[in-house]
Structures are given as C-alpha cells and as structure tokens.
C-alpha cells in the first residue's frame, strides 16, 4: 500500500497536525522529513493540547512508529524538551527513531539567524523563526562546517567542533567581534556530549529501516511541515524556508522512492495566514484581518508572533495543489469564517489590464497583483457542533464546493474546530468535482 502524505498548501500553519493525528489511526508509521524547530504542530486530543516541533504527531498514538527522516534539522535541546514533555504526560517515546543523517543545529546557527535576519531583503525582513534553520541548512549544503547526529557519537567529534568553531569565529567577527568571541568550543562540546548520551537510544540509520517498511507494504504517513508557498525553489523566494516544503520534497527528505507516496492530501485553511515577511495578495490589513486573527487565534505556535490574515487565495492554493500533486483537499478552520458577515475568495490575479490564474515566479510581480474577488454572504452560524455534511448551512456548503471547483481538487474533509471529533467527511457526491461542480 503506497503511503499517504499531508502537505500544506499555503504559507504554513494550515492545521496539518490535526489531520495527521486523525490519519494516524489508519497508519503504522509516521515520518517527519523536513524543517526542524521552526515548525509547531498543535494537536488537541481528549481535551489536551500538545505542541510538537520535531517529533511526528503520530507519537500520540500508541503502537505507531515515528521516524524523523534525514531531511530534518534537529536542535538537540529542543527535541529533548519535547521528549521530556511527552514523558511527563505519560506518552511513551519508545517508538521514536531519529535518522543519524539529520543535521544538528548549533548555537552559531541561531546567532547567524539573528544577525542575518536583521538584514533586509528587498526592503523587507524575511522574518524567520530565529531557530537557526537557514544557517544549519546552509552549512549542510556547504558541507565543510556541518555536523550530523551520527557525528556526535564518533571519536573525532570534539576535534570537529573545535575546527568549526574556529571558522565560525572568523566568519562571525565580520558581523560582531564580541559575539564571535563568545563561542566557547569546550562548553559546546560538553553540552552536546550530554545531548549525545540522551539521544543515542533514538539514533539510527532510518533509511534502510524505512525502505524495508516501504517494501513490506506497511502503511506510512508522511507529515509535511511548513507549506508549499514557503518552498525554497517554488515558493515566494526569498521569503521562504530553506527546504522543498511542497510535495516535491517528500522523497528526498524521508529517503524513500517517489512511488512510496500514493495519496497526497493538501491542507488549506478556509482563509489565509502568513507569518514573517513577503507578499500576500489577499492580506487584510484592517479590522476584518484583526477579527480573523482573534477568531482563529492566529498567533505562531513556535514564536507567538501574530499571523497576518487574509481571504482564501484560490490562485495560490491551485498552484500549490498542482505542484504538490494533491489528490484531495482538507479544508480547515471553516468555523472561523462562519462567524463573519461576508466571506471572500480570490479567484484570479489582475495585473494591469490582464487577468491570470497563474502564480508569479517573482515576488515583485506578486506584489503588483490585484485580487479578483468573489464574495459570499456570510452564514454567521456556529458550526463547531456540525459533524456531518447536512449539518452545515447551505451557504457554507456552497463555499466549500466553490473552493474545490476553483482549486480543481475535491474537498474531502472539513474541520470545524480543534478536536478530532470536529471533522466532517464530505460525501463523495458532494465534493464538487465528483458532483460535476
Ligand atoms: P525559517 O524557516 O525560520 O528560516 O523562516 C523562514 C520563513 O518561513 C519565515 O517567514 C517563517 O515565518 C516561515 N516559517 C517557517 N516555519 C514555519 C511554520 O512552521 N509555519 C509558518 N511559517 C513558517
């Protein structure tokens, strides 16, 4: 049975964690394959809330194997806090495996992130999560100053850190000599040796293990992080993260063949949010944007930053769905727009006299577009108690079907609240595309 993948179709924070948690019941293995402590996956189960950064959401289901694949960058202090937090709440982490190929975030990466993030790109700050993600991936690609989890357990670890600290000191002194001088190799070696002792039971070469699982036809769920529009190659560069966070990155990050993914589920919110800098055509910089932020509690899981809010952008989501090879859509947080007097969707972009359904490759062009709106009278109903399609107001049903039509993919699930039970499976004949629009 080829695996299932859950991919964000916007700029992250699409509530993927909830969907992964729901799908975990049908899978034996959950794999996280990219990003690191920049991600914040919130899962609410049994009235309890869990916030995970590195560890796959499958950890909350006993009996499921959880894998952190080679494409992830791990901050050892943060992942150990996650492990401790889970154990304190009696959640076992025995079934967690971390690839010994993951790259490790070191203090200099976080320093570099702070120093470079302050520099403006085209007049605007990228607004990274300051977790050292970009600098760690930069070192991975550069190779000479990178350290992987497997290196922690080798006899030349200390020597390696000393050599890298020397290089980092030289590089950082160009920015700030005081900060460069604070890098203390012996202290870092001691600290990371402590982490090594605690992480050793989880570390292994997950690649052959996962390949065996693929060949044995085990049910695997790949848990995307961030969103397709933050993809380093296909997103709103340079206002992106440092990985292929769209569907194209799954095989590389997990270490499996493309054929291992048979079903791609795209996750989108019923509106749009973005954290950090970069163009956002449907952004609402007014009271309506504030209203959505409050109703949706749109504050970053990782950084607590208020998220920028706007209407659903069908041009952007359609692009992401096509790029990521999405088969079906899970539409999240419909309860939030259900409280509004009017709901809008951007159906096309207007550039001068021309209208287009294509998503521009350059952010300067994206900044110039004007959304073409389609407006819906709000249904202003509390739908958090809805459990089946027929519980939804007709206007909400039409909104869902119109989104499916515009994006060109069926909406098969709708979420009306944070809990597992607040989810509606859309009957096949109602998913718009099946219904012929
Ligand atoms: P970085 O991944 O920390 O380098 O941040 C780069 C950009 O991606 C910034 O705009 C971040 O706000 C955004 N970003 C990174 N991770 C997430 C996420 O999990 N959710 C939403 N935005 C994210």
PDB file of N, CA and C in Angstrom, residues 79-157:
ATOM      1  N   UNK A  79      14.499  19.165  21.043  1.00  0.00           N
ATOM      2  CA  UNK A  79      13.858  17.847  20.908  1.00  0.00           C
ATOM      3  C   UNK A  79      13.859  17.120  22.259  1.00  0.00           C
ATOM      4  N   UNK A  80      14.884  17.338  23.069  1.00  0.00           N
ATOM      5  CA  UNK A  80      14.895  16.692  24.387  1.00  0.00           C
ATOM      6  C   UNK A  80      13.804  17.276  25.291  1.00  0.00           C
ATOM      7  N   UNK A  81      13.563  18.578  25.129  1.00  0.00           N
ATOM      8  CA  UNK A  81      12.442  19.176  25.889  1.00  0.00           C
ATOM      9  C   UNK A  81      11.117  18.548  25.453  1.00  0.00           C
ATOM     10  N   UNK A  82      10.996  18.321  24.140  1.00  0.00           N
ATOM     11  CA  UNK A  82       9.753  17.701  23.648  1.00  0.00           C
ATOM     12  C   UNK A  82       9.596  16.300  24.235  1.00  0.00           C
ATOM     13  N   UNK A  83      10.714  15.543  24.213  1.00  0.00           N
ATOM     14  CA  UNK A  83      10.681  14.173  24.740  1.00  0.00           C
ATOM     15  C   UNK A  83      10.300  14.194  26.219  1.00  0.00           C
ATOM     16  N   UNK A  84      10.936  15.087  26.987  1.00  0.00           N
ATOM     17  CA  UNK A  84      10.636  15.175  28.422  1.00  0.00           C
ATOM     18  C   UNK A  84       9.174  15.545  28.639  1.00  0.00           C
ATOM     19  N   UNK A  85       8.696  16.520  27.840  1.00  0.00           N
ATOM     20  CA  UNK A  85       7.305  16.983  27.979  1.00  0.00           C
ATOM     21  C   UNK A  85       6.328  15.851  27.732  1.00  0.00           C
ATOM     22  N   UNK A  86       6.616  15.031  26.736  1.00  0.00           N
ATOM     23  CA  UNK A  86       5.720  13.913  26.428  1.00  0.00           C
ATOM     24  C   UNK A  86       5.756  12.892  27.555  1.00  0.00           C
ATOM     25  N   UNK A  87       6.975  12.584  28.015  1.00  0.00           N
ATOM     26  CA  UNK A  87       7.090  11.558  29.072  1.00  0.00           C
ATOM     27  C   UNK A  87       6.399  12.013  30.357  1.00  0.00           C
ATOM     28  N   UNK A  88       6.516  13.328  30.640  1.00  0.00           N
ATOM     29  CA  UNK A  88       5.833  13.831  31.848  1.00  0.00           C
ATOM     30  C   UNK A  88       4.330  13.635  31.756  1.00  0.00           C
ATOM     31  N   UNK A  89       3.823  13.596  30.538  1.00  0.00           N
ATOM     32  CA  UNK A  89       2.381  13.394  30.361  1.00  0.00           C
ATOM     33  C   UNK A  89       2.078  11.937  30.014  1.00  0.00           C
ATOM     34  N   UNK A  90       3.004  11.073  30.383  1.00  0.00           N
ATOM     35  CA  UNK A  90       2.841   9.611  30.242  1.00  0.00           C
ATOM     36  C   UNK A  90       2.676   9.159  28.795  1.00  0.00           C
ATOM     37  N   UNK A  91       3.271   9.913  27.854  1.00  0.00           N
ATOM     38  CA  UNK A  91       3.264   9.479  26.451  1.00  0.00           C
ATOM     39  C   UNK A  91       4.621   8.825  26.187  1.00  0.00           C
ATOM     40  N   UNK A  92       4.598   7.589  25.756  1.00  0.00           N
ATOM     41  CA  UNK A  92       5.856   6.872  25.541  1.00  0.00           C
ATOM     42  C   UNK A  92       6.543   7.344  24.260  1.00  0.00           C
ATOM     43  N   UNK A  93       7.872   7.447  24.334  1.00  0.00           N
ATOM     44  CA  UNK A  93       8.637   7.821  23.132  1.00  0.00           C
ATOM     45  C   UNK A  93       9.484   6.636  22.660  1.00  0.00           C
ATOM     46  N   UNK A  94       9.144   5.447  23.149  1.00  0.00           N
ATOM     47  CA  UNK A  94       9.931   4.258  22.796  1.00  0.00           C
ATOM     48  C   UNK A  94       9.950   4.010  21.292  1.00  0.00           C
ATOM     49  N   UNK A  95       8.906   4.418  20.609  1.00  0.00           N
ATOM     50  CA  UNK A  95       8.822   4.117  19.167  1.00  0.00           C
ATOM     51  C   UNK A  95       9.268   5.287  18.308  1.00  0.00           C
ATOM     52  N   UNK A  96      10.211   6.062  18.840  1.00  0.00           N
ATOM     53  CA  UNK A  96      10.756   7.186  18.069  1.00  0.00           C
ATOM     54  C   UNK A  96      12.127   6.812  17.521  1.00  0.00           C
ATOM     55  N   UNK A  97      12.323   7.056  16.236  1.00  0.00           N
ATOM     56  CA  UNK A  97      13.635   6.824  15.609  1.00  0.00           C
ATOM     57  C   UNK A  97      14.074   8.124  14.960  1.00  0.00           C
ATOM     58  N   UNK A  98      15.325   8.497  15.188  1.00  0.00           N
ATOM     59  CA  UNK A  98      15.850   9.716  14.560  1.00  0.00           C
ATOM     60  C   UNK A  98      16.992   9.322  13.634  1.00  0.00           C
ATOM     61  N   UNK A  99      16.908   9.743  12.377  1.00  0.00           N
ATOM     62  CA  UNK A  99      17.955   9.408  11.421  1.00  0.00           C
ATOM     63  C   UNK A  99      19.295   9.963  11.902  1.00  0.00           C
ATOM     64  N   UNK A 100      20.334   9.131  11.826  1.00  0.00           N
ATOM     65  CA  UNK A 100      21.667   9.634  12.205  1.00  0.00           C
ATOM     66  C   UNK A 100      22.226  10.564  11.134  1.00  0.00           C
ATOM     67  N   UNK A 101      21.450  10.748  10.047  1.00  0.00           N
ATOM     68  CA  UNK A 101      21.874  11.677   8.992  1.00  0.00           C
ATOM     69  C   UNK A 101      21.344  13.092   9.223  1.00  0.00           C
ATOM     70  N   UNK A 102      20.452  13.301  10.182  1.00  0.00           N
ATOM     71  CA  UNK A 102      19.917  14.665  10.365  1.00  0.00           C
ATOM     72  C   UNK A 102      21.059  15.602  10.740  1.00  0.00           C
ATOM     73  N   UNK A 103      20.969  16.820  10.279  1.00  0.00           N
ATOM     74  CA  UNK A 103      21.973  17.815  10.648  1.00  0.00           C
ATOM     75  C   UNK A 103      21.559  18.471  11.955  1.00  0.00           C
ATOM     76  N   UNK A 104      22.564  18.845  12.732  1.00  0.00           N
ATOM     77  CA  UNK A 104      22.276  19.407  14.049  1.00  0.00           C
ATOM     78  C   UNK A 104      22.397  20.925  14.044  1.00  0.00           C
ATOM     79  N   UNK A 105      21.486  21.543  14.754  1.00  0.00           N
ATOM     80  CA  UNK A 105      21.559  22.995  14.939  1.00  0.00           C
ATOM     81  C   UNK A 105      22.491  23.258  16.121  1.00  0.00           C
ATOM     82  N   UNK A 106      23.455  24.143  15.909  1.00  0.00           N
ATOM     83  CA  UNK A 106      24.408  24.544  16.956  1.00  0.00           C
ATOM     84  C   UNK A 106      24.169  26.009  17.318  1.00  0.00           C
ATOM     85  N   UNK A 107      24.726  26.446  18.454  1.00  0.00           N
ATOM     86  CA  UNK A 107      24.471  27.835  18.871  1.00  0.00           C
ATOM     87  C   UNK A 107      24.843  28.857  17.799  1.00  0.00           C
ATOM     88  N   UNK A 108      25.901  28.562  17.005  1.00  0.00           N
ATOM     89  CA  UNK A 108      26.290  29.561  16.000  1.00  0.00           C
ATOM     90  C   UNK A 108      25.212  29.726  14.923  1.00  0.00           C
ATOM     91  N   UNK A 109      24.427  28.674  14.688  1.00  0.00           N
ATOM     92  CA  UNK A 109      23.363  28.808  13.680  1.00  0.00           C
ATOM     93  C   UNK A 109      22.310  29.806  14.150  1.00  0.00           C
ATOM     94  N   UNK A 110      22.020  29.739  15.435  1.00  0.00           N
ATOM     95  CA  UNK A 110      20.988  30.640  15.960  1.00  0.00           C
ATOM     96  C   UNK A 110      21.518  32.079  15.945  1.00  0.00           C
ATOM     97  N   UNK A 111      22.796  32.221  16.300  1.00  0.00           N
ATOM     98  CA  UNK A 111      23.420  33.551  16.244  1.00  0.00           C
ATOM     99  C   UNK A 111      23.383  34.080  14.807  1.00  0.00           C
ATOM    100  N   UNK A 112      23.759  33.236  13.864  1.00  0.00           N
ATOM    101  CA  UNK A 112      23.763  33.669  12.456  1.00  0.00           C
ATOM    102  C   UNK A 112      22.364  34.056  12.003  1.00  0.00           C
ATOM    103  N   UNK A 113      21.365  33.288  12.431  1.00  0.00           N
ATOM    104  CA  UNK A 113      19.984  33.590  12.039  1.00  0.00           C
ATOM    105  C   UNK A 113      19.595  34.981  12.551  1.00  0.00           C
ATOM    106  N   UNK A 114      19.959  35.281  13.810  1.00  0.00           N
ATOM    107  CA  UNK A 114      19.649  36.604  14.374  1.00  0.00           C
ATOM    108  C   UNK A 114      20.365  37.700  13.590  1.00  0.00           C
ATOM    109  N   UNK A 115      21.643  37.448  13.293  1.00  0.00           N
ATOM    110  CA  UNK A 115      22.423  38.503  12.641  1.00  0.00           C
ATOM    111  C   UNK A 115      21.977  38.738  11.197  1.00  0.00           C
ATOM    112  N   UNK A 116      21.695  37.658  10.460  1.00  0.00           N
ATOM    113  CA  UNK A 116      21.353  37.844   9.043  1.00  0.00           C
ATOM    114  C   UNK A 116      19.893  38.214   8.860  1.00  0.00           C
ATOM    115  N   UNK A 117      19.043  37.789   9.779  1.00  0.00           N
ATOM    116  CA  UNK A 117      17.625  38.105   9.641  1.00  0.00           C
ATOM    117  C   UNK A 117      17.382  39.605   9.775  1.00  0.00           C
ATOM    118  N   UNK A 118      18.289  40.271  10.502  1.00  0.00           N
ATOM    119  CA  UNK A 118      18.128  41.708  10.692  1.00  0.00           C
ATOM    120  C   UNK A 118      18.418  42.469   9.398  1.00  0.00           C
ATOM    121  N   UNK A 119      19.063  41.803   8.437  1.00  0.00           N
ATOM    122  CA  UNK A 119      19.373  42.466   7.162  1.00  0.00           C
ATOM    123  C   UNK A 119      18.164  42.356   6.244  1.00  0.00           C
ATOM    124  N   UNK A 120      17.838  43.424   5.603  1.00  0.00           N
ATOM    125  CA  UNK A 120      16.623  43.431   4.802  1.00  0.00           C
ATOM    126  C   UNK A 120      16.842  42.818   3.428  1.00  0.00           C
ATOM    127  N   UNK A 121      15.830  42.112   2.966  1.00  0.00           N
ATOM    128  CA  UNK A 121      15.847  41.580   1.607  1.00  0.00           C
ATOM    129  C   UNK A 121      14.838  42.402   0.824  1.00  0.00           C
ATOM    130  N   UNK A 122      15.323  43.175  -0.140  1.00  0.00           N
ATOM    131  CA  UNK A 122      14.413  43.993  -0.955  1.00  0.00           C
ATOM    132  C   UNK A 122      13.545  44.898  -0.095  1.00  0.00           C
ATOM    133  N   UNK A 123      14.122  45.458   0.960  1.00  0.00           N
ATOM    134  CA  UNK A 123      13.365  46.390   1.793  1.00  0.00           C
ATOM    135  C   UNK A 123      12.479  45.715   2.826  1.00  0.00           C
ATOM    136  N   UNK A 124      12.532  44.401   2.901  1.00  0.00           N
ATOM    137  CA  UNK A 124      11.650  43.711   3.841  1.00  0.00           C
ATOM    138  C   UNK A 124      12.401  42.561   4.505  1.00  0.00           C
ATOM    139  N   UNK A 125      12.155  42.430   5.796  1.00  0.00           N
ATOM    140  CA  UNK A 125      12.791  41.381   6.565  1.00  0.00           C
ATOM    141  C   UNK A 125      12.134  40.025   6.262  1.00  0.00           C
ATOM    142  N   UNK A 126      12.916  38.947   6.114  1.00  0.00           N
ATOM    143  CA  UNK A 126      12.294  37.629   5.884  1.00  0.00           C
ATOM    144  C   UNK A 126      11.429  37.249   7.090  1.00  0.00           C
ATOM    145  N   UNK A 127      11.883  37.673   8.269  1.00  0.00           N
ATOM    146  CA  UNK A 127      11.108  37.334   9.466  1.00  0.00           C
ATOM    147  C   UNK A 127      11.158  35.848   9.748  1.00  0.00           C
ATOM    148  N   UNK A 128      12.372  35.297   9.791  1.00  0.00           N
ATOM    149  CA  UNK A 128      12.500  33.864  10.071  1.00  0.00           C
ATOM    150  C   UNK A 128      12.054  33.586  11.513  1.00  0.00           C
ATOM    151  N   UNK A 129      11.990  32.312  11.849  1.00  0.00           N
ATOM    152  CA  UNK A 129      11.583  31.946  13.209  1.00  0.00           C
ATOM    153  C   UNK A 129      12.758  32.065  14.190  1.00  0.00           C
ATOM    154  N   UNK A 130      13.931  32.412  13.700  1.00  0.00           N
ATOM    155  CA  UNK A 130      15.154  32.593  14.502  1.00  0.00           C
ATOM    156  C   UNK A 130      15.579  31.302  15.203  1.00  0.00           C
ATOM    157  N   UNK A 131      15.275  30.174  14.593  1.00  0.00           N
ATOM    158  CA  UNK A 131      15.638  28.886  15.175  1.00  0.00           C
ATOM    159  C   UNK A 131      16.912  28.318  14.547  1.00  0.00           C
ATOM    160  N   UNK A 132      17.579  29.116  13.715  1.00  0.00           N
ATOM    161  CA  UNK A 132      18.844  28.653  13.126  1.00  0.00           C
ATOM    162  C   UNK A 132      18.656  27.724  11.938  1.00  0.00           C
ATOM    163  N   UNK A 133      17.443  27.709  11.402  1.00  0.00           N
ATOM    164  CA  UNK A 133      17.121  26.743  10.343  1.00  0.00           C
ATOM    165  C   UNK A 133      17.912  27.029   9.063  1.00  0.00           C
ATOM    166  N   UNK A 134      17.816  28.255   8.566  1.00  0.00           N
ATOM    167  CA  UNK A 134      18.515  28.609   7.326  1.00  0.00           C
ATOM    168  C   UNK A 134      20.024  28.380   7.450  1.00  0.00           C
ATOM    169  N   UNK A 135      20.660  28.895   8.501  1.00  0.00           N
ATOM    170  CA  UNK A 135      22.114  28.690   8.648  1.00  0.00           C
ATOM    171  C   UNK A 135      22.494  27.207   8.746  1.00  0.00           C
ATOM    172  N   UNK A 136      21.677  26.395   9.390  1.00  0.00           N
ATOM    173  CA  UNK A 136      22.006  24.968   9.502  1.00  0.00           C
ATOM    174  C   UNK A 136      21.931  24.307   8.121  1.00  0.00           C
ATOM    175  N   UNK A 137      20.876  24.605   7.374  1.00  0.00           N
ATOM    176  CA  UNK A 137      20.789  24.044   6.005  1.00  0.00           C
ATOM    177  C   UNK A 137      21.902  24.607   5.113  1.00  0.00           C
ATOM    178  N   UNK A 138      22.280  25.851   5.369  1.00  0.00           N
ATOM    179  CA  UNK A 138      23.368  26.441   4.565  1.00  0.00           C
ATOM    180  C   UNK A 138      24.652  25.642   4.791  1.00  0.00           C
ATOM    181  N   UNK A 139      24.916  25.299   6.046  1.00  0.00           N
ATOM    182  CA  UNK A 139      26.115  24.504   6.352  1.00  0.00           C
ATOM    183  C   UNK A 139      26.009  23.097   5.785  1.00  0.00           C
ATOM    184  N   UNK A 140      24.809  22.561   5.773  1.00  0.00           N
ATOM    185  CA  UNK A 140      24.610  21.225   5.192  1.00  0.00           C
ATOM    186  C   UNK A 140      25.003  21.252   3.710  1.00  0.00           C
ATOM    187  N   UNK A 141      24.505  22.248   3.001  1.00  0.00           N
ATOM    188  CA  UNK A 141      24.803  22.331   1.571  1.00  0.00           C
ATOM    189  C   UNK A 141      26.280  22.672   1.359  1.00  0.00           C
ATOM    190  N   UNK A 142      26.830  23.502   2.240  1.00  0.00           N
ATOM    191  CA  UNK A 142      28.256  23.869   2.135  1.00  0.00           C
ATOM    192  C   UNK A 142      29.202  22.737   2.545  1.00  0.00           C
ATOM    193  N   UNK A 143      28.716  21.820   3.373  1.00  0.00           N
ATOM    194  CA  UNK A 143      29.387  20.586   3.796  1.00  0.00           C
ATOM    195  C   UNK A 143      30.552  20.718   4.775  1.00  0.00           C
ATOM    196  N   UNK A 144      31.442  21.691   4.579  1.00  0.00           N
ATOM    197  CA  UNK A 144      32.672  21.681   5.399  1.00  0.00           C
ATOM    198  C   UNK A 144      32.427  22.038   6.868  1.00  0.00           C
ATOM    199  N   UNK A 145      31.360  22.757   7.167  1.00  0.00           N
ATOM    200  CA  UNK A 145      31.140  23.143   8.573  1.00  0.00           C
ATOM    201  C   UNK A 145      29.833  22.544   9.120  1.00  0.00           C
ATOM    202  N   UNK A 146      29.491  21.376   8.620  1.00  0.00           N
ATOM    203  CA  UNK A 146      28.231  20.744   9.046  1.00  0.00           C
ATOM    204  C   UNK A 146      28.508  19.596  10.018  1.00  0.00           C
ATOM    205  N   UNK A 147      27.574  19.371  10.939  1.00  0.00           N
ATOM    206  CA  UNK A 147      27.688  18.228  11.859  1.00  0.00           C
ATOM    207  C   UNK A 147      26.346  17.499  11.897  1.00  0.00           C
ATOM    208  N   UNK A 148      26.411  16.186  11.646  1.00  0.00           N
ATOM    209  CA  UNK A 148      25.182  15.387  11.661  1.00  0.00           C
ATOM    210  C   UNK A 148      25.056  14.645  12.996  1.00  0.00           C
ATOM    211  N   UNK A 149      23.871  14.144  13.250  1.00  0.00           N
ATOM    212  CA  UNK A 149      23.650  13.440  14.518  1.00  0.00           C
ATOM    213  C   UNK A 149      24.661  12.306  14.691  1.00  0.00           C
ATOM    214  N   UNK A 150      24.918  11.558  13.626  1.00  0.00           N
ATOM    215  CA  UNK A 150      25.846  10.434  13.715  1.00  0.00           C
ATOM    216  C   UNK A 150      27.253  10.873  14.142  1.00  0.00           C
ATOM    217  N   UNK A 151      27.617  12.114  13.830  1.00  0.00           N
ATOM    218  CA  UNK A 151      28.963  12.611  14.186  1.00  0.00           C
ATOM    219  C   UNK A 151      29.130  12.765  15.696  1.00  0.00           C
ATOM    220  N   UNK A 152      28.000  12.954  16.388  1.00  0.00           N
ATOM    221  CA  UNK A 152      28.054  13.140  17.853  1.00  0.00           C
ATOM    222  C   UNK A 152      28.675  11.936  18.552  1.00  0.00           C
ATOM    223  N   UNK A 153      28.518  10.759  17.939  1.00  0.00           N
ATOM    224  CA  UNK A 153      28.941   9.517  18.606  1.00  0.00           C
ATOM    225  C   UNK A 153      30.319   9.055  18.151  1.00  0.00           C
ATOM    226  N   UNK A 154      31.005   9.866  17.385  1.00  0.00           N
ATOM    227  CA  UNK A 154      32.295   9.438  16.831  1.00  0.00           C
ATOM    228  C   UNK A 154      33.444  10.066  17.610  1.00  0.00           C
ATOM    229  N   UNK A 155      34.578   9.402  17.517  1.00  0.00           N
ATOM    230  CA  UNK A 155      35.699   9.808  18.375  1.00  0.00           C
ATOM    231  C   UNK A 155      36.275  11.180  17.982  1.00  0.00           C
ATOM    232  N   UNK A 156      36.063  11.604  16.741  1.00  0.00           N
ATOM    233  CA  UNK A 156      36.639  12.904  16.345  1.00  0.00           C
ATOM    234  C   UNK A 156      35.660  14.068  16.532  1.00  0.00           C
ATOM    235  N   UNK A 157      34.587  13.828  17.329  1.00  0.00           N
ATOM    236  CA  UNK A 157      33.565  14.875  17.470  1.00  0.00           C
ATOM    237  C   UNK A 157      34.156  16.189  18.024  1.00  0.00           C
TER     238      UNK A 157
END
